[in-house]
Amino acid sequence: MEDLFSRVLSKIQDGMKITFTPDNVAEDDNFLLLGEKGSCTVTFHTKNVPYWLEFDNDEPMRLEDVPSSFLRSILKNV
């Protein structure tokens, strides 16, 4: 079976944005900090390796460094 990381890579595109809220994150995902506004928009940057994520309420992060629970949240929304 294809691993989570590969599945995410096959579905995301450069510049793609997802706004995460309590209603659309994976059940076991406690990685995201939704903050006072109750949401977090993530922008995917895939033109150069390593791929990275830009969070509207936190520091950028390499995609390969996020936990599997967050990968499941991404898959839930693509």
mmCIF file of C-alpha atoms in Angstrom:
data_model
loop_
_atom_site.group_PDB
_atom_site.id
_atom_site.type_symbol
_atom_site.label_atom_id
_atom_site.label_comp_id
_atom_site.label_asym_id
_atom_site.label_seq_id
_atom_site.Cartn_x
_atom_site.Cartn_y
_atom_site.Cartn_z
ATOM 1 C CA MET A 1 0.000 0.000 0.000
ATOM 2 C CA GLU A 2 1.204 3.482 -0.886
ATOM 3 C CA ASP A 3 2.452 5.437 2.134
ATOM 4 C CA LEU A 4 0.763 8.623 3.353
ATOM 5 C CA PHE A 5 3.569 10.925 2.223
ATOM 6 C CA SER A 6 3.455 9.608 -1.359
ATOM 7 C CA ARG A 7 -0.326 9.908 -1.432
ATOM 8 C CA VAL A 8 -0.112 13.544 -0.316
ATOM 9 C CA LEU A 9 2.587 14.297 -2.923
ATOM 10 C CA SER A 10 0.391 12.914 -5.676
ATOM 11 C CA LYS A 11 -2.517 15.218 -4.750
ATOM 12 C CA ILE A 12 -0.975 18.595 -3.917
ATOM 13 C CA GLN A 13 0.118 21.351 -6.288
ATOM 14 C CA ASP A 14 2.313 24.406 -5.934
ATOM 15 C CA GLY A 15 0.351 27.339 -4.523
ATOM 16 C CA MET A 16 -2.542 25.165 -3.369
ATOM 17 C CA LYS A 17 -4.180 26.406 -0.157
ATOM 18 C CA ILE A 18 -6.251 24.567 2.412
ATOM 19 C CA THR A 19 -7.951 26.254 5.351
ATOM 20 C CA PHE A 20 -8.167 23.853 8.263
ATOM 21 C CA THR A 21 -10.866 24.160 10.916
ATOM 22 C CA PRO A 22 -11.937 21.813 13.714
ATOM 23 C CA ASP A 23 -14.478 20.321 11.277
ATOM 24 C CA ASN A 24 -12.034 19.218 8.580
ATOM 25 C CA VAL A 25 -8.940 17.906 10.369
ATOM 26 C CA ALA A 26 -8.264 14.218 10.897
ATOM 27 C CA GLU A 27 -9.707 12.878 14.125
ATOM 28 C CA ASP A 28 -6.286 12.226 15.714
ATOM 29 C CA ASP A 29 -4.563 15.380 14.410
ATOM 30 C CA ASN A 30 -3.334 17.541 17.280
ATOM 31 C CA PHE A 31 -0.516 19.085 15.228
ATOM 32 C CA LEU A 32 -2.305 22.191 13.961
ATOM 33 C CA LEU A 33 -2.555 25.327 16.042
ATOM 34 C CA LEU A 34 -5.863 26.835 14.999
ATOM 35 C CA GLY A 35 -5.427 29.900 17.178
ATOM 36 C CA GLU A 36 -8.005 32.443 18.233
ATOM 37 C CA LYS A 37 -9.696 32.570 14.836
ATOM 38 C CA GLY A 38 -10.267 28.803 14.913
ATOM 39 C CA SER A 39 -8.624 28.107 11.576
ATOM 40 C CA CYS A 40 -5.267 27.845 9.868
ATOM 41 C CA THR A 41 -4.614 28.318 6.154
ATOM 42 C CA VAL A 42 -1.716 26.327 4.740
ATOM 43 C CA THR A 43 -0.078 27.080 1.391
ATOM 44 C CA PHE A 44 1.865 24.305 -0.353
ATOM 45 C CA HIS A 45 5.146 25.119 -2.102
ATOM 46 C CA THR A 46 6.234 22.320 -4.434
ATOM 47 C CA LYS A 47 8.338 23.956 -7.158
ATOM 48 C CA ASN A 48 11.637 23.088 -5.468
ATOM 49 C CA VAL A 49 12.744 20.214 -3.270
ATOM 50 C CA PRO A 50 12.343 20.111 -0.357
ATOM 51 C CA TYR A 51 8.642 20.877 -0.527
ATOM 52 C CA TRP A 52 7.474 23.155 2.230
ATOM 53 C CA LEU A 53 4.337 24.493 3.849
ATOM 54 C CA GLU A 54 3.534 28.068 4.778
ATOM 55 C CA PHE A 55 1.164 28.445 7.721
ATOM 56 C CA ASP A 56 -0.750 31.720 8.109
ATOM 57 C CA ASN A 57 -0.285 31.603 11.883
ATOM 58 C CA ASP A 58 3.097 29.906 12.372
ATOM 59 C CA GLU A 59 6.562 29.365 10.917
ATOM 60 C CA PRO A 60 7.044 27.558 7.570
ATOM 61 C CA MET A 61 7.901 23.862 7.700
ATOM 62 C CA ARG A 62 9.196 21.200 5.336
ATOM 63 C CA LEU A 63 6.455 18.827 4.231
ATOM 64 C CA GLU A 64 8.578 15.791 5.086
ATOM 65 C CA ASP A 65 8.793 16.966 8.714
ATOM 66 C CA VAL A 66 5.069 17.087 9.485
ATOM 67 C CA PRO A 67 3.520 14.227 11.494
ATOM 68 C CA SER A 68 1.444 11.527 9.836
ATOM 69 C CA SER A 69 -1.683 12.819 11.605
ATOM 70 C CA PHE A 70 -1.356 16.080 9.655
ATOM 71 C CA LEU A 71 -0.781 14.176 6.406
ATOM 72 C CA ARG A 72 -4.142 12.496 7.054
ATOM 73 C CA SER A 73 -5.731 15.936 7.513
ATOM 74 C CA ILE A 74 -4.302 17.056 4.168
ATOM 75 C CA LEU A 75 -5.674 13.943 2.450
ATOM 76 C CA LYS A 76 -9.065 14.560 4.003
ATOM 77 C CA ASN A 77 -9.178 17.929 2.204
ATOM 78 C CA VAL A 78 -7.805 17.207 -1.267
#
